[in-house]
XYZ file of C-alpha atoms in Angstrom:
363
model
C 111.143 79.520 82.417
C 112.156 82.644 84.009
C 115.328 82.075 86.744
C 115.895 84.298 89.344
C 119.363 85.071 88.485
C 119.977 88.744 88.721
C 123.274 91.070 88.130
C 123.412 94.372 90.492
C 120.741 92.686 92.820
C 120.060 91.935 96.439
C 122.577 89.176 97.128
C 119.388 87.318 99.128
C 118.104 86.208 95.905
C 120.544 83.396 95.193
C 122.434 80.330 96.869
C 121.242 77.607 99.325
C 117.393 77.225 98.055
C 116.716 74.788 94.987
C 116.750 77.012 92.403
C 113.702 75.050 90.438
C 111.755 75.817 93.300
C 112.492 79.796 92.890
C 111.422 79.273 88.877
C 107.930 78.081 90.148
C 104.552 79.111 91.475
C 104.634 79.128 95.032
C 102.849 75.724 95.926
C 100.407 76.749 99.042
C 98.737 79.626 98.181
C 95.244 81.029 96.990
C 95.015 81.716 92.615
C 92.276 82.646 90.883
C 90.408 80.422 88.485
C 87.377 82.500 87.004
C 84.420 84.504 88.310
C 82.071 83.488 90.847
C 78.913 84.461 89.408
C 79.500 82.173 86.175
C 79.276 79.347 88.380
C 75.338 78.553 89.757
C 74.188 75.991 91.736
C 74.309 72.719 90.412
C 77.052 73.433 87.554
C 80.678 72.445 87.479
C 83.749 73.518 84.784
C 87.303 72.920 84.324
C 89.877 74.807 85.046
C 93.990 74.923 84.788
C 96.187 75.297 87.412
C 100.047 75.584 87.744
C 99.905 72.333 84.787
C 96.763 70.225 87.062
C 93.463 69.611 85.379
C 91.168 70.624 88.210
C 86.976 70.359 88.512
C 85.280 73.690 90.132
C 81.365 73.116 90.755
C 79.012 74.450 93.300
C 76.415 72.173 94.720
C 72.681 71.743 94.868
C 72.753 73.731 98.132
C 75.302 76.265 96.373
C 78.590 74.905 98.408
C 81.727 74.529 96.300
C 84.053 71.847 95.859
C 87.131 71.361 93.618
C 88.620 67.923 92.621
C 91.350 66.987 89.982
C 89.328 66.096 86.987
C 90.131 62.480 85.829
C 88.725 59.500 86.828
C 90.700 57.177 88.626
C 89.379 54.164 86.344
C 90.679 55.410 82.674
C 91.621 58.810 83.773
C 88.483 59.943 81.981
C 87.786 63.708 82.554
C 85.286 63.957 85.318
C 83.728 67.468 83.594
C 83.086 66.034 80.430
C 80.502 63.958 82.819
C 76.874 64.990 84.426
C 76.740 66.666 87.879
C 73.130 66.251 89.481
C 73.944 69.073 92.384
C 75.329 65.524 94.160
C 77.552 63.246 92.612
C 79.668 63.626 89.092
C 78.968 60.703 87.023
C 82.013 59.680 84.387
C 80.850 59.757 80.891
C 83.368 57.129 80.499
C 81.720 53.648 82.532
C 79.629 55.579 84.371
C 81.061 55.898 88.077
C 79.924 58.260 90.368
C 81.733 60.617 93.048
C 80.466 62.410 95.668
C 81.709 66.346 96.079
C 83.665 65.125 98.458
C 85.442 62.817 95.674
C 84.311 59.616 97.627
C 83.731 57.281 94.907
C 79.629 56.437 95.323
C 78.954 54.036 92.869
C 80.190 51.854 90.112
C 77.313 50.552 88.033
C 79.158 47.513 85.945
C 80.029 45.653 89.162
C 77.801 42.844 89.429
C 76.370 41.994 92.614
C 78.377 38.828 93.305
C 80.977 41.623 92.928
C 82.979 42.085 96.422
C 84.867 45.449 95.682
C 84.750 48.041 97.859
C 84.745 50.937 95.617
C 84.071 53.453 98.945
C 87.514 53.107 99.396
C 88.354 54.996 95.839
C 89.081 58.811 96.426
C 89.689 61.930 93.677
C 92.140 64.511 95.270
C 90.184 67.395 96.719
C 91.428 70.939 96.644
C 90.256 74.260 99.086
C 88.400 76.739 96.746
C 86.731 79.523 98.435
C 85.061 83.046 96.475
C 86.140 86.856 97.264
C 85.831 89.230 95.228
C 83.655 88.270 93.099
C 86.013 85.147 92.328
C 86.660 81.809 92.979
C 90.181 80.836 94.667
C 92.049 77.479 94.603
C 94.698 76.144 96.596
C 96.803 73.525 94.471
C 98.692 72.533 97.629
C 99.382 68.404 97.765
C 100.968 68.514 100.931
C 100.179 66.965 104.248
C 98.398 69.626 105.530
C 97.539 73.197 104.093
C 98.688 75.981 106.544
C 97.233 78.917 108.250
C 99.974 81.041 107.661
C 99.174 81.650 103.880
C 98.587 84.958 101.626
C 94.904 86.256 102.228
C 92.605 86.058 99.620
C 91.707 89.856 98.363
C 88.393 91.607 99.312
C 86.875 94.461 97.949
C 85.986 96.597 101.294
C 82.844 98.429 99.725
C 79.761 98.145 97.734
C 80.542 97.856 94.035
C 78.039 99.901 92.095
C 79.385 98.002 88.980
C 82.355 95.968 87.964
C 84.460 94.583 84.547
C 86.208 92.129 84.145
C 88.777 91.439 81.609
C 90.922 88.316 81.165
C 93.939 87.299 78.672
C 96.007 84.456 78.610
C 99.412 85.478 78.234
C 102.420 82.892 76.902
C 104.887 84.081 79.304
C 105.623 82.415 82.583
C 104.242 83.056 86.318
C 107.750 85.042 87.438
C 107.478 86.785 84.714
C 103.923 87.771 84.512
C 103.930 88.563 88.037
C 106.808 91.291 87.712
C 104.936 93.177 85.230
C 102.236 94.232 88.399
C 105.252 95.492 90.251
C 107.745 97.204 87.759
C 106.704 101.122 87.652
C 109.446 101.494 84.684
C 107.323 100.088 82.221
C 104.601 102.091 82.258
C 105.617 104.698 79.925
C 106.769 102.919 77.600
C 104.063 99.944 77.395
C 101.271 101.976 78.131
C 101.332 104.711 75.945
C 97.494 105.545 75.584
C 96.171 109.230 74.832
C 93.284 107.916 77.888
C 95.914 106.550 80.184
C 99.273 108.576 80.088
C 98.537 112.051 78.020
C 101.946 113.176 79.047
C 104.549 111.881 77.045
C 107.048 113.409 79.262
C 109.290 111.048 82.106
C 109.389 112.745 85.452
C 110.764 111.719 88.743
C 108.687 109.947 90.780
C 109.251 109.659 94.760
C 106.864 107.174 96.240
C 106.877 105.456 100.586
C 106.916 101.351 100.367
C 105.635 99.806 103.839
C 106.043 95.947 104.363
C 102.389 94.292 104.430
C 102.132 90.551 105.685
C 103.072 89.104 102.267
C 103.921 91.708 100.455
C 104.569 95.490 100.340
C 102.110 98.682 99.748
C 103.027 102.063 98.282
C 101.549 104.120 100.823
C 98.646 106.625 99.805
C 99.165 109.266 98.112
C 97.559 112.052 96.217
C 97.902 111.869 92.239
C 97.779 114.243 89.700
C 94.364 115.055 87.648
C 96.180 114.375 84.129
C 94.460 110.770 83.813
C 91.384 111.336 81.792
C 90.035 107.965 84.107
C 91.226 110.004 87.518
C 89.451 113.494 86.189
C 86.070 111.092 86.265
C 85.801 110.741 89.902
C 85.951 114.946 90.226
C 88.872 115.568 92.747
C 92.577 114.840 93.496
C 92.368 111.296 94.394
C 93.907 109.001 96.977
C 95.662 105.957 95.585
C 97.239 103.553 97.426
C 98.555 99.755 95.468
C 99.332 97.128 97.540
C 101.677 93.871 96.138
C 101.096 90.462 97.526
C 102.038 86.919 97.033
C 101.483 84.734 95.074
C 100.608 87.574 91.998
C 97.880 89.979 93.500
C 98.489 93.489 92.775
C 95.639 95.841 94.605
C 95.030 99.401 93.283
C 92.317 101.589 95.551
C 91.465 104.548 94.825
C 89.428 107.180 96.730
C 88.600 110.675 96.008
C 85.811 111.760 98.629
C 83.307 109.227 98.949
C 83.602 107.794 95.675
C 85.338 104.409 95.753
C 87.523 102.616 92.741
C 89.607 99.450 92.993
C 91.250 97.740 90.483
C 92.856 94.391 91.150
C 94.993 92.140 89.269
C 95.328 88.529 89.182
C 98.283 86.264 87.722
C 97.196 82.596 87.593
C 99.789 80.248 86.336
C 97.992 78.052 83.998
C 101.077 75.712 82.794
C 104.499 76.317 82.106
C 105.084 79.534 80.419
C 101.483 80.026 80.113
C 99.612 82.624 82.462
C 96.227 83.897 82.523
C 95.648 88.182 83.613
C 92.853 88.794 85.507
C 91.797 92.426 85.731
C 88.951 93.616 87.867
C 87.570 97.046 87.906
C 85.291 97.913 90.752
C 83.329 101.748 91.299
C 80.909 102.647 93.792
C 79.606 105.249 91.405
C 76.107 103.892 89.670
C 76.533 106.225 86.789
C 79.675 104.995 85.764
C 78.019 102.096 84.668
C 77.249 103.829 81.436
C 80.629 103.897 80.607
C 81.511 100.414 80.159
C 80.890 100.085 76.612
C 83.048 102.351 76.179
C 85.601 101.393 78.775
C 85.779 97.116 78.275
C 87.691 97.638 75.140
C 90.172 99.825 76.613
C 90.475 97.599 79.581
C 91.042 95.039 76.855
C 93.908 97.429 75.068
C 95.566 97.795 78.170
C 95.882 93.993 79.618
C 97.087 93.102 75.517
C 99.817 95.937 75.712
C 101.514 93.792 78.814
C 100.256 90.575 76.931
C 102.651 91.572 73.669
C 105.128 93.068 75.609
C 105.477 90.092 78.344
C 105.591 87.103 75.603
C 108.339 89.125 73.481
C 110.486 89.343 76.559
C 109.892 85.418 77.354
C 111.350 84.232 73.960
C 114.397 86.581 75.279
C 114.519 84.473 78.487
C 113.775 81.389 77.283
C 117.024 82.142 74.850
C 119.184 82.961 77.992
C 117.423 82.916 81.346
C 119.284 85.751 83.649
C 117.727 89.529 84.461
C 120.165 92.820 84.916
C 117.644 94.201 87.893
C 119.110 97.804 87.793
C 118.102 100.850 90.111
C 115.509 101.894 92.604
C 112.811 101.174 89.776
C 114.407 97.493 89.844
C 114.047 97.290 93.901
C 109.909 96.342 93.523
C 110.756 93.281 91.331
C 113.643 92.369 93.948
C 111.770 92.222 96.245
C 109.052 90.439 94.543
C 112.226 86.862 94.678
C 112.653 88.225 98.394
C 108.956 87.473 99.083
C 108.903 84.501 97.057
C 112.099 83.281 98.719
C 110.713 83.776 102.143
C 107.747 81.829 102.001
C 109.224 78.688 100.343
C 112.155 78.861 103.613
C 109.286 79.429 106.049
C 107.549 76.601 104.427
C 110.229 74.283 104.764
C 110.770 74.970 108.271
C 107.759 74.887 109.432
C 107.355 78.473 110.664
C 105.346 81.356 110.160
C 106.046 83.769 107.395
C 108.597 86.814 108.428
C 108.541 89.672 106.349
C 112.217 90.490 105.148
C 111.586 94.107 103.575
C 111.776 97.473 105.585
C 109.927 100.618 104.835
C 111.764 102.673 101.691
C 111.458 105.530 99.873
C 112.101 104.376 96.169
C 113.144 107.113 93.205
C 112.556 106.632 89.749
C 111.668 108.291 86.317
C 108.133 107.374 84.855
């Protein structure tokens, strides 16, 4: 587990909140469990999330549902059953449960049999799709609220897309750090295609608050990216941070359009799956991913080695040294965190603590 002790840190990150709370997933809040388009009408799969065993299907009429995936009778898993586009039927003794996870029938009851099985209910959970994605909300609590992180949209027409995912044994806090620590970048991603310049410089980039996170404001970027010099033009690029683990890269040099986002799901404890997206608007870039999947794939397993190396570190002695303006991002990451549990507990709406900042490091 990663704590969110820190030396030379913001002093907001420590005392009256339970500290387990702080080591965890934030409970009520949108994660991504797979892509969309893998799931067609009248098919259902597992999936993990934050330690539950969860159901995903999409109905005969193509609505979704999510339920926990046992079966209240043996605690049977419900997807290693039949879905008819209706009702999931238990491999185990056969029950039945509508998407709604209504229990609908229990065939070995005999009709002398004066059970009222109606009454028998699997724990739903909200899943909606953006992106291309399917979102879950693992909240158990009496009521899910409005005031939540927003799903992420794309905001154009994708010409193409790829998608790479890798589970990585580190945990959530962790994970989630690596998609807003600049510092690392030159040092984990080392790649003739990524970073041809070997050589650290100073970087001065604007952070605004955004409701639930933080954006470094656009900016132009240099041509030296072998990926940038494809779109033909200084681009704009503007990457936006935002609870639980969403970090938002758009890019846009003319009318060309390129996002890439990134996804931390927390599977189970120290267990976390990466979800990178890579969106163009450009139809002839499409011939490039061949070529570019296993690169994608490179990148996401640099982080992946790096990020489970550093967990056996923390799971030896749990504290951080956050050091510098390079640090501030991951600060502020706890701040966020931190913030929405408080607001949570108090029943009010989500207040941004972070202030617009010019941050200096070397990358």
């Amino acid at each position: 587990m990663l704590a969110a002790t820190t030396r030379a840190a913001d002093d907001s990150v420590s005392d009256a909140l339970d500290p387990k709370a702080m080591r965890e997933p934030l409970p009520n809040a949108w994660y991504c469990v797979g892509q969309s388009a893998t799931l067609k009408a009248g098919g259902m799969r597992p999936v993990e999330l934050n330690g539950e065993q969860i159901v995903v299907g999409r109905d005969a009429s193509g609505k979704l549902f999510a339920m926990r995936d046992r079966c209240p009778h043996r605690g049977m898993a419900l997807s290693k059953g039949r879905f008819d586009g209706s009702t999931v039927m238990c491999p185990f003794h056969g029950w039945r449960f509508g998407t709604d996870g209504r229990c609908r029938d229990v065939p070995t009851l005999s009709e002398t049999d004066s059970s009222d099985f109606s009454r028998i209910v699997v724990q739903r959970f909200p899943v909606i799709e953006s992106a291309g994605f399917l979102w879950i909300n693992p909240y158990l609590g009496p009521a899910v609220a409005e005031d939540i992180p927003a799903v992420p949209e794309l905001g154009f027409e994708a010409a193409g897309s790829l998608i790479v995912e890798l589970v990585v044994e580190a945990s959530f806090d962790l994970t989630t750090l690596s998609l807003v620590d600049p510092g690392h970048v030159a040092f984990v991603h080392d790649s003739w295609w990524f970073r041809p310049s070997k050589e650290l410089r100073e970087k001065v980039k604007t952070f605004i608050p955004v409701p639930h996170g933080f954006v470094m404001s656009s900016h132009a970027t240099t041509k030296s990216s072998p990926v940038y010099k494809l779109l033909g033009g200084v681009p704009d690029v503007e990457i936006e941070f935002r609870l639980p683990g969403v970090r938002l890269e758009r890019i846009v040099a003319g009318d060309k359009r390129v996002a890439n986002y990134t996804f931390a799901t927390p599977l189970s404890n120290n267990r976390t799956m990466l979800t990178n997206a890579l969106y163009w608007s450009m139809p002839l870039l499409n011939l490039l991913k061949p070529v570019a999947r296993p690169l994608m794939r490179q990148f996401l397993t640099q982080d992946q080695q790096v990020l489970q190396h550093a967990q056996d570190g923390l799971d030896r002695k749990p504290t951080m040294v956050l050091l510098g303006q390079g640090d501030l991002p991951s600060q502020w990451y706890f701040r966020l965190k931190r913030e929405a549990l408080e607001a949570a507990r108090a029943g009010r709406s989500f207040e941004n603590p972070l202030s617009r900042q010019e941050l200096r490091w070397r990358s």
